[in-house]
Amino acid sequence: MCIIPYEERYRDDMIFMTLEAKDALGLIPTLREDLLDVRSNYLDTGDGFWLALRKDRTERERVVGCVGYRSVAGTEEVFLHRFFVKAALKRQGIGTALLHTAEEAIRAAGKTTIRVHLGGDPEIWFESRAFYQKHGYLYTDDTHMEKRIRPVRNDLPVFTNPPSGDIMENRNKFMNDTGKDYT
C-alpha cells in the first residue's frame, strides 16, 4: 500500500471506492460533486488530497482510501473531507497512514487546527468517532471534532550539533548572529 497525492487517472476508481464505502455503511451511495474535479476543488486552491493505492490480485493499482482537506478562509483552520477507506480493508493501517499524511501536509502549510464533521447519526458513524478520538481529536459539539497542531516553523535555526557551554552565552551569540530572539 502506498499514499500518493491525487492523480486524475485514479478519479473513477476513487469515486467507485467512496460509493462502495458509503454502501457498506448502509447509506444511499451518493456522489459529492467535489470529487468530480478534485484538482479545482482542492489542489488549485492550495489545499490537499491523497489516495491510498494497493495492488489487486491482477497487480493493478486500485484506490483503497482517500482524504482531502480544505482551508477555512481567513483562519489557520482546515476541514478534513472525503475521508474513506474501502470497507473490506479497514483496520489495516490505511486510514492512519492517510490521516498522518494529511496532518503533516496541513502542519507544513502552517495551519494550527484540523476540524472534522462526523456525520449525523452516531450509530452509523461510530467507527469514525472512535478513529478520530484514537488520533487525538476532541469533540467540539455533537457532530464535530478538532485537533490542534503545531505548524512547521521554517524560520527557526537548525543546529547540527547541540550548543555547548553557557546557555545564556549561546543565546546571546545566536541573537547577535541572527538578530532574532526566539524566547
GROMACS .gro file of C-alpha atoms in nm:
model
  183
    1MET     CA    1   0.000   0.000   0.000
    2CYS     CA    2   0.121   0.350  -0.077
    3ILE     CA    3  -0.013   0.701  -0.029
    4ILE     CA    4   0.018   0.941  -0.322
    5PRO     CA    5  -0.101   1.295  -0.395
    6TYR     CA    6  -0.417   1.287  -0.604
    7GLU     CA    7  -0.372   1.190  -0.969
    8GLU     CA    8  -0.651   1.236  -1.220
    9ARG     CA    9  -0.604   0.890  -1.370
   10TYR     CA   10  -0.742   0.738  -1.047
   11ARG     CA   11  -1.055   0.956  -1.035
   12ASP     CA   12  -1.313   0.697  -1.142
   13ASP     CA   13  -1.170   0.426  -0.919
   14MET     CA   14  -1.169   0.671  -0.625
   15ILE     CA   15  -1.532   0.763  -0.688
   16PHE     CA   16  -1.629   0.395  -0.709
   17MET     CA   17  -1.445   0.322  -0.382
   18THR     CA   18  -1.624   0.607  -0.198
   19LEU     CA   19  -1.964   0.488  -0.320
   20GLU     CA   20  -1.882   0.134  -0.205
   21ALA     CA   21  -1.771   0.266   0.135
   22LYS     CA   22  -2.098   0.454   0.180
   23ASP     CA   23  -2.297   0.148   0.075
   24ALA     CA   24  -2.111  -0.062   0.334
   25LEU     CA   25  -2.231   0.184   0.600
   26GLY     CA   26  -2.588   0.128   0.493
   27LEU     CA   27  -2.614   0.472   0.335
   28ILE     CA   28  -2.756   0.554  -0.004
   29PRO     CA   29  -2.439   0.593  -0.212
   30THR     CA   30  -2.449   0.947  -0.344
   31LEU     CA   31  -2.168   1.129  -0.520
   32ARG     CA   32  -2.033   1.455  -0.383
   33GLU     CA   33  -1.964   1.687  -0.674
   34ASP     CA   34  -1.625   1.800  -0.542
   35LEU     CA   35  -1.492   1.451  -0.624
   36LEU     CA   36  -1.566   1.504  -0.993
   37ASP     CA   37  -1.299   1.774  -1.005
   38VAL     CA   38  -1.052   1.727  -0.720
   39ARG     CA   39  -0.795   1.946  -0.895
   40SER     CA   40  -1.006   2.264  -0.892
   41ASN     CA   41  -1.182   2.193  -0.560
   42TYR     CA   42  -0.870   2.105  -0.357
   43LEU     CA   43  -0.535   2.129  -0.533
   44ASP     CA   44  -0.573   2.454  -0.727
   45THR     CA   45  -0.682   2.629  -0.405
   46GLY     CA   46  -0.360   2.527  -0.228
   47ASP     CA   47  -0.523   2.254  -0.025
   48GLY     CA   48  -0.453   1.880  -0.047
   49PHE     CA   49  -0.597   1.545  -0.147
   50TRP     CA   50  -0.436   1.199  -0.124
   51LEU     CA   51  -0.511   0.849  -0.239
   52ALA     CA   52  -0.417   0.516  -0.084
   53LEU     CA   53  -0.330   0.262  -0.352
   54ARG     CA   54  -0.293  -0.113  -0.328
   55LYS     CA   55  -0.234  -0.374  -0.594
   56ASP     CA   56  -0.518  -0.616  -0.656
   57ARG     CA   57  -0.475  -0.983  -0.748
   58THR     CA   58  -0.405  -0.884  -1.112
   59GLU     CA   59  -0.128  -0.644  -0.994
   60ARG     CA   60  -0.336  -0.341  -1.097
   61GLU     CA   61  -0.318  -0.046  -0.856
   62ARG     CA   62  -0.658   0.024  -0.703
   63VAL     CA   63  -0.776   0.309  -0.482
   64VAL     CA   64  -0.845   0.176  -0.132
   65GLY     CA   65  -0.873   0.507   0.052
   66CYS     CA   66  -0.875   0.883   0.016
   67VAL     CA   67  -0.872   1.204   0.218
   68GLY     CA   68  -0.864   1.573   0.141
   69TYR     CA   69  -0.865   1.899   0.328
   70ARG     CA   70  -0.990   2.248   0.264
   71SER     CA   71  -0.871   2.561   0.439
   72VAL     CA   72  -1.117   2.787   0.617
   73ALA     CA   73  -1.071   3.133   0.465
   74GLY     CA   74  -0.908   3.391   0.691
   75THR     CA   75  -0.812   3.137   0.960
   76GLU     CA   76  -0.540   2.887   1.048
   77GLU     CA   77  -0.802   2.608   1.030
   78VAL     CA   78  -0.885   2.333   0.786
   79PHE     CA   79  -1.162   2.078   0.750
   80LEU     CA   80  -1.088   1.720   0.650
   81HIS     CA   81  -1.315   1.599   0.371
   82ARG     CA   82  -1.390   1.277   0.184
   83PHE     CA   83  -1.203   1.050   0.423
   84PHE     CA   84  -1.287   0.696   0.316
   85VAL     CA   85  -1.123   0.355   0.338
   86LYS     CA   86  -1.251   0.056   0.144
   87ALA     CA   87  -1.477  -0.130   0.387
   88ALA     CA   88  -1.310  -0.472   0.345
   89LEU     CA   89  -0.968  -0.320   0.424
   90LYS     CA   90  -1.043  -0.126   0.742
   91ARG     CA   91  -0.823  -0.175   1.048
   92GLN     CA   92  -0.512  -0.241   0.841
   93GLY     CA   93  -0.345   0.098   0.891
   94ILE     CA   94  -0.469   0.259   0.569
   95GLY     CA   95  -0.677   0.524   0.747
   96THR     CA   96  -0.396   0.603   0.988
   97ALA     CA   97  -0.147   0.641   0.702
   98LEU     CA   98  -0.386   0.873   0.515
   99LEU     CA   99  -0.453   1.079   0.828
  100HIS     CA  100  -0.082   1.115   0.912
  101THR     CA  101  -0.008   1.220   0.553
  102ALA     CA  102  -0.280   1.485   0.562
  103GLU     CA  103  -0.178   1.609   0.908
  104GLU     CA  104   0.186   1.651   0.805
  105ALA     CA  105   0.087   1.848   0.495
  106ILE     CA  106  -0.150   2.064   0.700
  107ARG     CA  107   0.126   2.126   0.955
  108ALA     CA  108   0.369   2.218   0.676
  109ALA     CA  109   0.109   2.462   0.538
  110GLY     CA  110   0.123   2.649   0.871
  111LYS     CA  111  -0.226   2.556   0.988
  112THR     CA  112  -0.300   2.506   1.357
  113THR     CA  113  -0.644   2.344   1.378
  114ILE     CA  114  -0.787   2.044   1.195
  115ARG     CA  115  -1.165   2.003   1.212
  116VAL     CA  116  -1.385   1.714   1.107
  117HIS     CA  117  -1.760   1.679   1.063
  118LEU     CA  118  -1.871   1.340   1.190
  119GLY     CA  119  -2.200   1.295   1.008
  120GLY     CA  120  -2.531   1.292   1.179
  121ASP     CA  121  -2.616   0.954   1.327
  122PRO     CA  122  -2.362   0.830   1.587
  123GLU     CA  123  -2.479   0.471   1.526
  124ILE     CA  124  -2.369   0.491   1.162
  125TRP     CA  125  -2.051   0.690   1.216
  126PHE     CA  126  -1.929   0.520   1.537
  127GLU     CA  127  -1.610   0.396   1.368
  128SER     CA  128  -1.516   0.747   1.255
  129ARG     CA  129  -1.573   0.887   1.602
  130ALA     CA  130  -1.355   0.621   1.765
  131PHE     CA  131  -1.087   0.657   1.496
  132TYR     CA  132  -1.051   1.033   1.544
  133GLN     CA  133  -1.050   1.003   1.924
  134LYS     CA  134  -0.771   0.746   1.898
  135HIS     CA  135  -0.571   1.002   1.699
  136GLY     CA  136  -0.609   1.288   1.945
  137TYR     CA  137  -0.920   1.465   1.816
  138LEU     CA  138  -1.159   1.613   2.072
  139TYR     CA  139  -1.530   1.683   2.049
  140THR     CA  140  -1.633   2.045   1.998
  141ASP     CA  141  -2.004   1.957   1.974
  142ASP     CA  142  -2.217   1.651   1.889
  143THR     CA  143  -2.111   1.636   1.524
  144HIS     CA  144  -1.763   1.795   1.515
  145MET     CA  145  -1.417   1.716   1.645
  146GLU     CA  146  -1.089   1.903   1.619
  147LYS     CA  147  -0.720   1.861   1.678
  148ARG     CA  148  -0.477   2.142   1.750
  149ILE     CA  149  -0.137   2.103   1.587
  150ARG     CA  150   0.187   2.296   1.584
  151PRO     CA  151   0.274   2.422   1.239
  152VAL     CA  152   0.620   2.368   1.095
  153ARG     CA  153   0.834   2.676   1.163
  154ASN     CA  154   1.077   2.732   0.877
  155ASP     CA  155   1.220   3.043   1.042
  156LEU     CA  156   1.380   2.854   1.332
  157PRO     CA  157   1.750   2.774   1.320
  158VAL     CA  158   1.863   2.419   1.260
  159PHE     CA  159   2.155   2.308   1.476
  160THR     CA  160   2.360   2.015   1.351
  161ASN     CA  161   2.541   1.993   1.684
  162PRO     CA  162   2.390   2.088   2.017
  163PRO     CA  163   2.529   2.415   2.152
  164SER     CA  164   2.785   2.377   2.425
  165GLY     CA  165   2.887   2.599   2.713
  166ASP     CA  166   2.678   2.853   2.896
  167ILE     CA  167   2.316   2.870   2.781
  168MET     CA  168   2.296   3.249   2.803
  169GLU     CA  169   2.623   3.286   2.616
  170ASN     CA  170   2.490   3.067   2.333
  171ARG     CA  171   2.158   3.254   2.332
  172ASN     CA  172   2.332   3.590   2.313
  173LYS     CA  173   2.566   3.470   2.036
  174PHE     CA  174   2.268   3.338   1.839
  175MET     CA  175   2.077   3.666   1.882
  176ASN     CA  176   2.382   3.863   1.767
  177ASP     CA  177   2.430   3.636   1.464
  178THR     CA  178   2.066   3.637   1.351
  179GLY     CA  179   1.905   3.940   1.508
  180LYS     CA  180   1.615   3.717   1.615
  181ASP     CA  181   1.503   3.631   1.966
  182TYR     CA  182   1.308   3.304   1.993
  183THR     CA  183   1.242   3.314   2.366
   0.00000   0.00000   0.00000
